[in-house]
Short mmCIF file of C-alpha atoms in Angstrom, two decimals:
data_model
loop_
_atom_site.label_atom_id
_atom_site.label_comp_id
_atom_site.label_asym_id
_atom_site.label_seq_id
_atom_site.Cartn_x
_atom_site.Cartn_y
_atom_site.Cartn_z
CA UNK A 1 8.11 100.86 -215.88
CA UNK A 2 5.58 101.65 -218.53
CA UNK A 3 4.79 105.16 -219.71
CA UNK A 4 2.20 106.72 -221.97
CA UNK A 5 2.82 110.04 -223.71
CA UNK A 6 0.14 112.19 -225.26
CA UNK A 7 1.77 115.32 -226.64
CA UNK A 8 -1.35 117.19 -227.75
CA UNK A 9 -3.01 118.97 -224.82
CA UNK A 10 -5.77 120.22 -227.08
CA UNK A 11 -7.04 119.66 -230.60
CA UNK A 12 -9.68 121.30 -232.76
CA UNK A 13 -11.45 119.62 -235.65
CA UNK A 14 -14.20 120.67 -237.98
CA UNK A 15 -17.40 118.68 -237.81
CA UNK A 16 -17.47 115.76 -240.27
CA UNK A 17 -13.71 115.74 -240.68
CA UNK A 18 -11.29 113.11 -239.40
CA UNK A 19 -8.85 113.72 -236.57
CA UNK A 20 -5.86 111.82 -235.23
CA UNK A 21 -4.95 111.86 -231.55
CA UNK A 22 -1.36 110.87 -230.87
CA UNK A 23 -0.17 108.37 -228.31
CA UNK A 24 3.25 106.87 -227.81
CA UNK A 25 4.16 104.33 -225.21
CA UNK A 26 7.20 102.87 -223.60
CA UNK A 27 7.56 99.40 -222.20
CA UNK A 28 10.09 96.63 -222.28
CA UNK A 29 7.40 93.96 -222.14
CA UNK A 30 6.48 92.09 -225.29
CA UNK A 31 2.89 91.49 -224.21
CA UNK A 32 0.73 94.51 -223.50
CA UNK A 33 -2.63 96.05 -224.22
CA UNK A 34 -3.39 99.56 -225.40
CA UNK A 35 -6.68 101.28 -224.73
CA UNK A 36 -8.39 104.53 -225.57
CA UNK A 37 -11.02 106.06 -223.32
CA UNK A 38 -13.25 109.09 -223.81
CA UNK A 39 -14.13 111.31 -220.85
CA UNK A 40 -16.92 113.84 -221.50
CA UNK A 41 -17.54 116.73 -219.15
CA UNK A 42 -19.73 114.47 -217.00
CA UNK A 43 -16.59 112.64 -215.91
CA UNK A 44 -17.45 109.09 -216.89
CA UNK A 45 -14.76 107.07 -218.60
CA UNK A 46 -16.01 105.46 -221.78
CA UNK A 47 -14.03 102.60 -223.31
CA UNK A 48 -13.51 103.16 -227.03
CA UNK A 49 -11.04 100.70 -228.49
CA UNK A 50 -8.39 98.13 -227.65
CA UNK A 51 -5.23 96.94 -229.37
CA UNK A 52 -3.22 93.98 -228.23
CA UNK A 53 0.51 93.94 -228.81
CA UNK A 54 0.27 90.74 -230.83
CA UNK A 55 -2.66 91.86 -232.93
CA UNK A 56 -1.52 92.08 -236.51
CA UNK A 57 -4.38 94.21 -237.71
CA UNK A 58 -5.28 97.66 -236.52
CA UNK A 59 -8.34 97.70 -234.27
CA UNK A 60 -11.52 99.38 -235.49
CA UNK A 61 -14.77 100.15 -233.70
CA UNK A 62 -17.26 102.09 -235.75
CA UNK A 63 -15.84 105.57 -236.35
CA UNK A 64 -12.82 104.80 -234.19
CA UNK A 65 -9.69 103.15 -235.47
CA UNK A 66 -6.33 102.66 -233.90
CA UNK A 67 -3.22 103.24 -235.99
CA UNK A 68 -0.85 100.81 -234.33
CA UNK A 69 2.81 101.11 -235.28
CA UNK A 70 4.64 98.70 -233.04
CA UNK A 71 8.17 99.53 -234.15
CA UNK A 72 7.55 103.19 -233.41
CA UNK A 73 5.63 102.38 -230.23
CA UNK A 74 2.72 104.49 -231.25
CA UNK A 75 -1.01 103.86 -230.97
CA UNK A 76 -2.80 106.83 -232.45
CA UNK A 77 -6.57 107.10 -232.33
CA UNK A 78 -8.32 108.14 -235.52
CA UNK A 79 -11.86 109.45 -235.30
CA UNK A 80 -13.58 109.67 -238.66
CA UNK A 81 -16.48 111.97 -239.49
CA UNK A 82 -16.24 113.95 -236.25
CA UNK A 83 -19.44 114.87 -234.48
CA UNK A 84 -20.14 117.61 -231.95
CA UNK A 85 -20.67 114.90 -229.35
CA UNK A 86 -17.07 113.81 -229.79
CA UNK A 87 -15.91 116.89 -227.89
CA UNK A 88 -14.28 115.46 -224.75
CA UNK A 89 -11.02 114.45 -223.14
CA UNK A 90 -9.38 111.40 -224.67
CA UNK A 91 -6.98 109.22 -222.74
CA UNK A 92 -4.60 106.63 -224.05
CA UNK A 93 -3.78 103.87 -221.59
CA UNK A 94 -1.64 100.77 -221.36
CA UNK A 95 -1.75 97.62 -219.31
CA UNK A 96 1.28 95.43 -218.67
CA UNK A 97 0.93 92.62 -217.75
CA UNK A 98 -2.61 91.36 -217.95
CA UNK A 99 -3.75 91.83 -214.38
CA UNK A 100 -2.17 95.15 -213.57
CA UNK A 101 -4.06 98.46 -213.53
CA UNK A 102 -4.16 100.77 -216.49
CA UNK A 103 -1.57 103.51 -216.76
CA UNK A 104 -2.93 106.64 -218.40
CA UNK A 105 -1.44 109.39 -220.50
CA UNK A 106 -2.16 113.03 -219.70
CA UNK A 107 -4.98 113.19 -222.18
CA UNK A 108 -5.96 115.31 -225.16
CA UNK A 109 -8.94 117.63 -225.13
CA UNK A 110 -10.75 117.43 -228.44
CA UNK A 111 -13.09 120.20 -229.48
CA UNK A 112 -15.32 119.67 -232.50
CA UNK A 113 -16.37 122.87 -234.25
CA UNK A 114 -19.60 123.17 -236.17
CA UNK B 1 -20.17 96.40 -221.62
CA UNK B 2 -20.14 95.70 -217.93
CA UNK B 3 -21.62 98.26 -215.56
CA UNK B 4 -19.94 99.79 -212.53
CA UNK B 5 -21.90 102.05 -210.23
CA UNK B 6 -20.53 104.54 -207.79
CA UNK B 7 -22.27 106.32 -204.96
CA UNK B 8 -22.57 109.14 -204.15
CA UNK B 9 -21.98 111.03 -207.36
CA UNK B 10 -21.33 114.25 -205.52
CA UNK B 11 -20.63 115.05 -201.89
CA UNK B 12 -19.87 118.23 -200.03
CA UNK B 13 -18.62 117.94 -196.48
CA UNK B 14 -17.02 119.96 -193.76
CA UNK B 15 -13.34 119.70 -193.01
CA UNK B 16 -12.62 116.96 -190.49
CA UNK B 17 -15.47 114.66 -191.43
CA UNK B 18 -15.15 111.27 -193.08
CA UNK B 19 -16.72 110.37 -196.39
CA UNK B 20 -17.42 106.89 -197.71
CA UNK B 21 -17.65 106.18 -201.43
CA UNK B 22 -19.11 102.90 -202.70
CA UNK B 23 -18.18 101.16 -205.91
CA UNK B 24 -20.24 98.24 -207.18
CA UNK B 25 -19.91 95.96 -210.17
CA UNK B 26 -23.52 95.39 -211.17
CA UNK B 27 -23.41 92.53 -213.63
CA UNK B 28 -20.10 90.83 -213.06
CA UNK B 29 -17.83 89.77 -210.24
CA UNK B 30 -14.72 91.83 -209.73
CA UNK B 31 -11.94 90.26 -207.73
CA UNK B 32 -9.91 93.39 -208.34
CA UNK B 33 -11.02 96.99 -208.22
CA UNK B 34 -8.98 100.12 -208.64
CA UNK B 35 -9.36 103.58 -207.17
CA UNK B 36 -8.20 106.61 -209.12
CA UNK B 37 -8.09 110.28 -208.30
CA UNK B 38 -8.36 113.04 -210.85
CA UNK B 39 -7.67 116.71 -210.30
CA UNK B 40 -9.14 119.29 -212.69
CA UNK B 41 -7.64 119.18 -216.17
CA UNK B 42 -5.34 116.33 -215.19
CA UNK B 43 -5.14 112.64 -215.86
CA UNK B 44 -6.25 109.77 -213.66
CA UNK B 45 -3.78 108.85 -210.97
CA UNK B 46 -3.98 105.38 -209.47
CA UNK B 47 -4.40 105.49 -205.71
CA UNK B 48 -4.75 101.84 -204.83
CA UNK B 49 -5.60 98.37 -206.01
CA UNK B 50 -8.30 96.63 -204.06
CA UNK B 51 -8.46 92.84 -203.93
CA UNK B 52 -11.46 91.00 -202.57
CA UNK B 53 -10.74 89.54 -199.17
CA UNK B 54 -7.31 91.04 -198.73
CA UNK B 55 -5.63 94.32 -197.94
CA UNK B 56 -5.45 96.96 -200.61
CA UNK B 57 -2.18 97.83 -202.29
CA UNK B 58 -1.51 101.55 -202.20
CA UNK B 59 0.57 103.54 -204.64
CA UNK B 60 3.57 105.42 -203.42
CA UNK B 61 2.61 108.67 -201.74
CA UNK B 62 -0.96 107.65 -200.93
CA UNK B 63 -1.69 107.61 -197.21
CA UNK B 64 -3.20 104.30 -196.15
CA UNK B 65 -4.70 105.74 -192.98
CA UNK B 66 -6.20 108.62 -194.89
CA UNK B 67 -7.80 106.61 -197.65
CA UNK B 68 -9.26 103.42 -196.22
CA UNK B 69 -10.22 100.81 -198.78
CA UNK B 70 -12.37 97.77 -198.10
CA UNK B 71 -13.22 95.13 -200.67
CA UNK B 72 -15.54 92.89 -198.71
CA UNK B 73 -17.28 91.14 -201.57
CA UNK B 74 -16.83 90.37 -205.23
CA UNK B 75 -19.13 93.23 -206.18
CA UNK B 76 -18.38 95.96 -203.66
CA UNK B 77 -15.39 98.08 -202.76
CA UNK B 78 -15.49 101.17 -200.57
CA UNK B 79 -13.14 104.10 -200.22
CA UNK B 80 -13.36 106.12 -197.02
CA UNK B 81 -11.65 109.49 -196.92
CA UNK B 82 -10.99 110.00 -193.23
CA UNK B 83 -10.79 113.42 -191.63
CA UNK B 84 -11.17 115.08 -195.00
CA UNK B 85 -9.49 118.40 -195.69
CA UNK B 86 -9.89 120.87 -198.56
CA UNK B 87 -6.85 119.42 -200.33
CA UNK B 88 -8.71 116.10 -200.57
CA UNK B 89 -11.27 117.75 -202.83
CA UNK B 90 -11.07 115.88 -206.10
CA UNK B 91 -12.85 113.57 -208.50
CA UNK B 92 -12.59 109.96 -207.36
CA UNK B 93 -13.20 107.19 -209.87
CA UNK B 94 -13.37 103.50 -209.21
CA UNK B 95 -12.76 100.83 -211.79
CA UNK B 96 -13.37 97.12 -211.91
CA UNK B 97 -11.84 94.53 -214.14
CA UNK B 98 -14.10 92.00 -215.78
CA UNK B 99 -11.80 89.01 -216.10
CA UNK B 100 -14.44 87.34 -218.28
CA UNK B 101 -14.43 90.27 -220.60
CA UNK B 102 -13.08 89.84 -224.09
CA UNK B 103 -10.33 92.36 -223.58
CA UNK B 104 -10.05 91.94 -219.83
CA UNK B 105 -10.67 95.67 -219.84
CA UNK B 106 -11.39 97.92 -216.92
CA UNK B 107 -14.83 99.41 -216.59
CA UNK B 108 -15.20 102.65 -214.75
CA UNK B 109 -17.78 104.01 -212.39
CA UNK B 110 -19.25 107.44 -213.09
CA UNK B 111 -17.05 109.05 -210.44
CA UNK B 112 -17.61 110.93 -207.19
CA UNK B 113 -16.90 114.62 -206.94
CA UNK B 114 -15.78 115.39 -203.41
CA UNK B 115 -15.70 118.97 -202.15
CA UNK B 116 -14.36 119.59 -198.69
CA UNK B 117 -15.19 122.99 -197.25
#
């Protein structure tokens, strides 16, 4: 069975600075997908970034990048130039295999300080 | 990205009543939809997988007769909480997979906050 671990219940970051949110995963499958979602206080789940297990390069989407270290089974999210609007819950998720539902970590609450 | 709507966004009901929540994929067809439940300050827990035209697959510990799921069309799935009790109060989120999507990712509805008095 697959498992996602997010060890940081809460994080604080100064506005305009970068922050890394940790995520480790466990699976015996060779093919899998890793996702990060943002959940603001409104409750909606916003897709941020995706990394496939066979992707050789780290995924990037604007200010978001995914630090994918396959051997260590980690998929950390890096947010550059933090903004106040980045304050939210962030969930790491995995899908194995392609048509199965996402499995989520417990999430990290990020607070951006002005 | 693809859009998933969910209705109602918020519902308050008396104990013993049934509540129906609708989930629609607005601009794509979803053969598979997922229903999650989220308690305050916790992660999303998968309740069931809904497949169009067939019976839903429930996760262990989820009561099938309590949480009725119907996926009658490629764009609509409904979750009915039958005889709701205060312990059913939670945030319910549906999700649909766009198989045509580049990442085959799941798109989420805005959620329904259920409060049972």
